[in-house]
mmCIF file of C-alpha atoms in Angstrom:
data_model
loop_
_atom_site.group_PDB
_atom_site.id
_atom_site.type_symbol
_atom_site.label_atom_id
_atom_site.label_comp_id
_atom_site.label_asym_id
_atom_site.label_seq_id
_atom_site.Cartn_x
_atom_site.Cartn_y
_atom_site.Cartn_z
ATOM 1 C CA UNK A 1 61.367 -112.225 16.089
ATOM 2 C CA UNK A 2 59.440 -113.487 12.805
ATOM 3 C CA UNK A 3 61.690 -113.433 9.917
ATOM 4 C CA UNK A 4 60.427 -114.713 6.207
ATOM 5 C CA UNK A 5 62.972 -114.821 3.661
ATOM 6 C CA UNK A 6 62.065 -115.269 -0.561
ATOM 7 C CA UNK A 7 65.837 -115.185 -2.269
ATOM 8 C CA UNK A 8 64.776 -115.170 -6.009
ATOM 9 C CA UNK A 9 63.389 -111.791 -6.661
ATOM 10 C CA UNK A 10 62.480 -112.500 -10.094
ATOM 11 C CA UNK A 11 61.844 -115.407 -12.100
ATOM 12 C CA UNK A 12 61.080 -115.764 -15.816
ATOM 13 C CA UNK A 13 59.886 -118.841 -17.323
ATOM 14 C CA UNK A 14 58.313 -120.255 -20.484
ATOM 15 C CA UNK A 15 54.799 -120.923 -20.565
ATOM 16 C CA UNK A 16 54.425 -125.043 -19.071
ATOM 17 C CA UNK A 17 57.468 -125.034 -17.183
ATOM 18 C CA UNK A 18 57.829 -125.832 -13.647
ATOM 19 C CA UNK A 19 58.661 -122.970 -11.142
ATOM 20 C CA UNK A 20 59.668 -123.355 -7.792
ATOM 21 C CA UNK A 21 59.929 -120.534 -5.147
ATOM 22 C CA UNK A 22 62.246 -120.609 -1.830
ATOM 23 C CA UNK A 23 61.012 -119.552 1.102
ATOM 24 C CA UNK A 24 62.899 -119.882 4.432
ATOM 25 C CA UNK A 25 61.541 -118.638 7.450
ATOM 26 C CA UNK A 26 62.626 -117.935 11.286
ATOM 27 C CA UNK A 27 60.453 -118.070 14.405
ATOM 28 C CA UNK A 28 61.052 -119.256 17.980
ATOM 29 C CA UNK A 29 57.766 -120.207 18.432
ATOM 30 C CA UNK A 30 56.727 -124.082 18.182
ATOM 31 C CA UNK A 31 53.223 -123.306 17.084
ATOM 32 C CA UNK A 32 53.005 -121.221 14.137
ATOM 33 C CA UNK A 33 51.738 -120.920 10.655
ATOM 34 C CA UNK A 34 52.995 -120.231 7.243
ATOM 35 C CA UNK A 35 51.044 -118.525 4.180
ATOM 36 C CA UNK A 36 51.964 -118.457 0.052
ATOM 37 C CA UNK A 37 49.734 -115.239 -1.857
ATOM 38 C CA UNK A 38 49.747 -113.724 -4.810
ATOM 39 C CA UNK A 39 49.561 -110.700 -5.884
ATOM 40 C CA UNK A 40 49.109 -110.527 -9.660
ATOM 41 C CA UNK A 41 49.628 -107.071 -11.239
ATOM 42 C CA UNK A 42 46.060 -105.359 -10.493
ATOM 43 C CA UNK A 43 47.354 -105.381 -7.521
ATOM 44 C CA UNK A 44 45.288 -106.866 -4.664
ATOM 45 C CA UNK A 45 46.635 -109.794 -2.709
ATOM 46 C CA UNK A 46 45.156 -113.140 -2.486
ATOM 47 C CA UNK A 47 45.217 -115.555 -0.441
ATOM 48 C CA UNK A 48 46.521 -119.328 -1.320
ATOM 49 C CA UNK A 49 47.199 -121.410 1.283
ATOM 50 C CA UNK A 50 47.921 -121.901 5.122
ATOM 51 C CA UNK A 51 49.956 -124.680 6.772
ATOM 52 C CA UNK A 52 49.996 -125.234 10.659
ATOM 53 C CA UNK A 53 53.583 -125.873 12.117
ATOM 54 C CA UNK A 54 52.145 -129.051 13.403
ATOM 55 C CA UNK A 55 51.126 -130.740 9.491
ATOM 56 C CA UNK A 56 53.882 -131.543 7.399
ATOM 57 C CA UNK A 57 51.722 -133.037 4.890
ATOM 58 C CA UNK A 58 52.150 -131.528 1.199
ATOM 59 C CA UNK A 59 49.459 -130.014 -0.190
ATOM 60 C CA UNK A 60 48.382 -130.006 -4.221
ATOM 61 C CA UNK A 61 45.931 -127.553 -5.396
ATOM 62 C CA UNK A 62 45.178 -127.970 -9.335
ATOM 63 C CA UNK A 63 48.932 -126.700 -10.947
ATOM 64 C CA UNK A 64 49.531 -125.740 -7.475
ATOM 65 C CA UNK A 65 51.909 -127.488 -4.827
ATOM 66 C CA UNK A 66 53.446 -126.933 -1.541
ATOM 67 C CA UNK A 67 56.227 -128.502 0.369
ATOM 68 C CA UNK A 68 56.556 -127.685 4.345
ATOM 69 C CA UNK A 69 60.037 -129.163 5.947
ATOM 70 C CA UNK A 70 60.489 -128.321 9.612
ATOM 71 C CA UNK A 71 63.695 -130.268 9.413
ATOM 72 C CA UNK A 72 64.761 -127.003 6.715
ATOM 73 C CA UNK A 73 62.409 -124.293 7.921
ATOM 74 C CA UNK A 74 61.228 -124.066 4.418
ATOM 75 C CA UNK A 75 58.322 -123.699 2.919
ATOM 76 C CA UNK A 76 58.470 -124.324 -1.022
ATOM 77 C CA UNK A 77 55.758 -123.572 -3.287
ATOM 78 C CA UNK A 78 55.873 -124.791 -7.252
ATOM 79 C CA UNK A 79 53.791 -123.893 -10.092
ATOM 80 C CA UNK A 80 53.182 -127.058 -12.317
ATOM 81 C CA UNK A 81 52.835 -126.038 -16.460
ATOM 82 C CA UNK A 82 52.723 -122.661 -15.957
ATOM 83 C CA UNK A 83 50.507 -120.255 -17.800
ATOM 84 C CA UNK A 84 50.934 -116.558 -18.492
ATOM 85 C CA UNK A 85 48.140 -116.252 -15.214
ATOM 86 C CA UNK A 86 50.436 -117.088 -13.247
ATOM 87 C CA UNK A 87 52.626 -113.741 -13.813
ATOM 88 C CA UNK A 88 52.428 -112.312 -10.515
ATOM 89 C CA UNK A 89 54.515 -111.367 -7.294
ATOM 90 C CA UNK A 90 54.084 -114.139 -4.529
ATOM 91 C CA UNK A 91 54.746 -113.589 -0.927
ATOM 92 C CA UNK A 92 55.201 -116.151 1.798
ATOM 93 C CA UNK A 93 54.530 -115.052 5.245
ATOM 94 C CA UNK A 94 54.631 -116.100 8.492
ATOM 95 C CA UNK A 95 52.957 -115.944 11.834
ATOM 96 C CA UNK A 96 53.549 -116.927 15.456
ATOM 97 C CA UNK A 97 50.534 -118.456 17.085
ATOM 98 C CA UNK A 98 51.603 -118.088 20.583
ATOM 99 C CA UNK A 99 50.900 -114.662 21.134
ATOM 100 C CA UNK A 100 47.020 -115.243 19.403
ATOM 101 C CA UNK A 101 47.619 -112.299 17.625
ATOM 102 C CA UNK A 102 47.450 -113.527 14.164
ATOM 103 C CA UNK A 103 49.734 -110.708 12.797
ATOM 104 C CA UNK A 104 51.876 -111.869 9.558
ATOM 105 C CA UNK A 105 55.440 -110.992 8.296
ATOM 106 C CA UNK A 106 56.014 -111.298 5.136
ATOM 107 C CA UNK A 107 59.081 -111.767 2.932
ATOM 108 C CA UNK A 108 59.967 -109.799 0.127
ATOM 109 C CA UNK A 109 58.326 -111.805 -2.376
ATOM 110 C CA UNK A 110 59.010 -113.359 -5.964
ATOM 111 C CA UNK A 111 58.140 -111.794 -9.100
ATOM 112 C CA UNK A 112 57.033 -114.464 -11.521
ATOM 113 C CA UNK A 113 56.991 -113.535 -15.048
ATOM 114 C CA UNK A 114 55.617 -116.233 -17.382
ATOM 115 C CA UNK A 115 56.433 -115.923 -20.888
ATOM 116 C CA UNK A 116 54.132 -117.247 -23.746
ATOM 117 C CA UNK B 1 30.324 -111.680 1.943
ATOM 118 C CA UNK B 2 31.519 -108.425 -0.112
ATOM 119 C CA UNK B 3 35.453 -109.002 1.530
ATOM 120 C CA UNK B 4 37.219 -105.947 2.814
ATOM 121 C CA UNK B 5 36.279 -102.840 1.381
ATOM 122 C CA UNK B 6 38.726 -100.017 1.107
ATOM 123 C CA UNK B 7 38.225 -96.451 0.014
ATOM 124 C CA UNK B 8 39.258 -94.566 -1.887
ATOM 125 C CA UNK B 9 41.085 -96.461 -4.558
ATOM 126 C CA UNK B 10 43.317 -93.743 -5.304
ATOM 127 C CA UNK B 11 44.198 -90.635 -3.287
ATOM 128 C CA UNK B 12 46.951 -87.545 -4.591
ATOM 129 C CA UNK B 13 47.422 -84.987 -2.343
ATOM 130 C CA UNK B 14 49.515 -81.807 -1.956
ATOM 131 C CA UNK B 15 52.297 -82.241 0.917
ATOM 132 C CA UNK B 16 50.915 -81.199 4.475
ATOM 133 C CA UNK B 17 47.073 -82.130 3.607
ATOM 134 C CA UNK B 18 45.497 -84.950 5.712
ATOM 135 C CA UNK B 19 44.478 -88.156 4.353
ATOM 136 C CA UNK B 20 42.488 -90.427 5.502
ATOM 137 C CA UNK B 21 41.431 -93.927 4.337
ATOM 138 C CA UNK B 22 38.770 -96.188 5.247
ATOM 139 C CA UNK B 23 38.181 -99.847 5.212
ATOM 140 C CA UNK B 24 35.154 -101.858 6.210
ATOM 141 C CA UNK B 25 36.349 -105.714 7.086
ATOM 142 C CA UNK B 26 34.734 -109.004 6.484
ATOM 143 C CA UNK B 27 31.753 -109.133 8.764
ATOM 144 C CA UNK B 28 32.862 -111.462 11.899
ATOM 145 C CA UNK B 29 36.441 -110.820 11.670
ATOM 146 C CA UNK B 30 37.681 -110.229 14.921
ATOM 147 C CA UNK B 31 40.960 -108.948 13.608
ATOM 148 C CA UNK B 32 41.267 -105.871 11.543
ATOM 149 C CA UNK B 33 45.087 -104.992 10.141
ATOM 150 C CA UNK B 34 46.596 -101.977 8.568
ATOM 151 C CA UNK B 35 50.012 -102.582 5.840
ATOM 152 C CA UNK B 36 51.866 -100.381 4.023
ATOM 153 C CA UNK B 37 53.851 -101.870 0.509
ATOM 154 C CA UNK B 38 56.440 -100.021 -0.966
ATOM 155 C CA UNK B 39 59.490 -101.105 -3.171
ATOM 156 C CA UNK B 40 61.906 -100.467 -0.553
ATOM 157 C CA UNK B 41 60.378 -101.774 2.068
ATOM 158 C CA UNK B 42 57.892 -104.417 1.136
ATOM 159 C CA UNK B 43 54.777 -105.102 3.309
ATOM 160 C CA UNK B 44 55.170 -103.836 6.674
ATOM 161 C CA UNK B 45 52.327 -104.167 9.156
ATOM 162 C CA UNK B 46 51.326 -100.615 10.902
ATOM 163 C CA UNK B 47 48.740 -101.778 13.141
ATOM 164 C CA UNK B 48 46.296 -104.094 14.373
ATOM 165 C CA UNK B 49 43.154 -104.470 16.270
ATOM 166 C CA UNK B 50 41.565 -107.473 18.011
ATOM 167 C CA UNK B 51 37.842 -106.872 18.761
ATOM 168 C CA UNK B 52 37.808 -103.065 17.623
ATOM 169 C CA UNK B 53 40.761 -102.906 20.542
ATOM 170 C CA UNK B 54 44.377 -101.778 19.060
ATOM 171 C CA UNK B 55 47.138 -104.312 19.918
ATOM 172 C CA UNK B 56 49.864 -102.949 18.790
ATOM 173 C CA UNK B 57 50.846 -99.837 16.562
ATOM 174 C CA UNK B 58 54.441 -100.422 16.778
ATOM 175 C CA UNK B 59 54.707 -100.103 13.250
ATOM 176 C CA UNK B 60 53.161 -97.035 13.114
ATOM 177 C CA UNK B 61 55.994 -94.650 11.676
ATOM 178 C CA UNK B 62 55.051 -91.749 13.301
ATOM 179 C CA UNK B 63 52.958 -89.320 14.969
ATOM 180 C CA UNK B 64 51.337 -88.271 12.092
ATOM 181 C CA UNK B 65 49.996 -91.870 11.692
ATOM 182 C CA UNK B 66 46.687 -92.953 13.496
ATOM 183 C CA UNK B 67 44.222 -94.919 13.282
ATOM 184 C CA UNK B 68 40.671 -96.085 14.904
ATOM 185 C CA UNK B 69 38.601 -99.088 15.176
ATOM 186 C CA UNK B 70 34.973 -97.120 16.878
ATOM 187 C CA UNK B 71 32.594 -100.395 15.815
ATOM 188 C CA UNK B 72 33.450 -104.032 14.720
ATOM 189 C CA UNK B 73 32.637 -102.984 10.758
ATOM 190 C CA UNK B 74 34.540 -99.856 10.441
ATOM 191 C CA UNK B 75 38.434 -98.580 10.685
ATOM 192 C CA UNK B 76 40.063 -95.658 9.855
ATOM 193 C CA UNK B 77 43.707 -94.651 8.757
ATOM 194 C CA UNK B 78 44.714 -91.228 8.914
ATOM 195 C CA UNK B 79 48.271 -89.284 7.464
ATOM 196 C CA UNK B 80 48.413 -85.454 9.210
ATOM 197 C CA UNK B 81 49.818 -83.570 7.400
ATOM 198 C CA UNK B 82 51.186 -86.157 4.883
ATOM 199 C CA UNK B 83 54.550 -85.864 3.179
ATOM 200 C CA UNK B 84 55.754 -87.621 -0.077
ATOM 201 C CA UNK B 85 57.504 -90.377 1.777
ATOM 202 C CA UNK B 86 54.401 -91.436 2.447
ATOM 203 C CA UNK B 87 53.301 -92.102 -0.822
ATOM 204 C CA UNK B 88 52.748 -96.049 -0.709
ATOM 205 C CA UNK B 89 49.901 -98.393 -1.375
ATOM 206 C CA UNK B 90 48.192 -99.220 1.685
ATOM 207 C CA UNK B 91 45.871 -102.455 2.458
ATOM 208 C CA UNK B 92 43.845 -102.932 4.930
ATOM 209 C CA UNK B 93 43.066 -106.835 5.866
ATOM 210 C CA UNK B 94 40.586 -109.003 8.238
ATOM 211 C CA UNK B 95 41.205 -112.175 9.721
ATOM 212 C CA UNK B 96 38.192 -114.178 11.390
ATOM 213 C CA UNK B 97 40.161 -115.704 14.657
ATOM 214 C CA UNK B 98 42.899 -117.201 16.251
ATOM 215 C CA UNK B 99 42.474 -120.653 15.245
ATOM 216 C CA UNK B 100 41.963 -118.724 11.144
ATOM 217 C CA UNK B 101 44.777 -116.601 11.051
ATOM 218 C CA UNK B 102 44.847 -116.260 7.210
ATOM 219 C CA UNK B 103 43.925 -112.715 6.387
ATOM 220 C CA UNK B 104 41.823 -111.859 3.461
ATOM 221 C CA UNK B 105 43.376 -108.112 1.959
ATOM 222 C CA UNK B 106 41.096 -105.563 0.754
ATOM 223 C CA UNK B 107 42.064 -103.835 -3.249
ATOM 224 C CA UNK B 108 44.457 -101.369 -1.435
ATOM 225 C CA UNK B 109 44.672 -97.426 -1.193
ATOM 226 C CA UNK B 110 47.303 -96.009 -3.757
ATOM 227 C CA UNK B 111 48.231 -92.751 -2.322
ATOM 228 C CA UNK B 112 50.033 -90.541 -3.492
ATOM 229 C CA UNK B 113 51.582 -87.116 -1.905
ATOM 230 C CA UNK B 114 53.295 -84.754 -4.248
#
């Protein structure tokens, strides 16, 4: 079974520091792929970024990085110079490709609260 | 492309009533999902459907919880009767294919029994 687990609950920061959010995941499957959205407090949940099991390669959107290690079954996401836009809930989630049934499990999510 | 539409926004309804709650997907999306977020329980996924077929309503709490897929652009959730527990918000999501499993959410159905 798919298992996605986010430790911190919730964060606070000052506005322009670094944040970093766990995520650890579980899956049995050697193809698979791993998601980071947010979910700021209207409500609706957007979509960030997907990694396939088989591209360890960090990514770096903008203020916005991601590091995948198989090695650690993590998948770490950090907010560089963070702004009060930021303050959201973020969810990692997971899904097993094998089945081609695209379903995703999500953790519990981080709460990010940016202070100005 | 519009995204996935859901409707309504907002629902509050009296204990026992049905409720039902609609969602039109991103045209092309072959997969069509149904979650439920709470405090307690976070996302959980209800259901899905691949190509208007359901795959898997294992998630599906219980009889009283149903849901159709009649044409590629339409899905329905329904709650009869509904009971407060099943006050959540409720999000209904599209993905386009195997190879793009990265699901694109729709605004989300507050409900609300009382």
């Amino acid at each position: 079974a798919q298992k996605v687990t986010q430790a911190q609950t919730e964060i606070s920061v000052v506005e322009k520091e670094d944040v970093t959010l766990d995520c650890v995941y579980e899956t049995r499957d050697t193809t698979y792929y791993l998601f980071w959205y947010k979910q700021p407090p209207s409500g609706e949940l957007v979509f960030l970024i997907r990694r396939n099991s088989f591209d360890e390669q960090n990514e770096i959107s903008g203020r916005y990085s991601w590091n995948f290690q198989k090695s650690t079954s993590s998948f770490n996401f950090t907010i560089t110079a963070s702004q009060v836009v930021d303050s959201a809930v973020y969810f990692c989630a997971l899904s097993e490709a094998s089945y081609g049934n695209n379903r995703l499990a999500f953790g519990k999510g981080n709460q990010v609260v940016v202070i100005p | 492309d519009a995204g996935v539409i859901q409707s309504p926004r907002h629902e509050v309804t009296e204990m026992g009533q049905e409720v039902t709650l609609r969602c039109k997907p991103i045209s092309g999306h072959d997969y069509l999902f149904w979650y439920r977020q709470t405090m307690m329980r976070g996302l959980e996924l209800l259901i899905y459907f691949n190509n208007n077929v359901p795959i898997d309503d294992s998630g599906m709490p219980e009889d009283r919880f149903s849901a159709k897929m009649p044409n590629a652009s339409f899905s329905t959730l329904k709650i009869q009767p509904s009971e407060p527990r099943d006050s959540a918000v409720y999000f209904c999501a599209s993905s386009l294919a195997t190879a793009f499993p990265e699901a694109f959410f729709g605004q989300g159905t507050r409900l609300t029994v009382v």
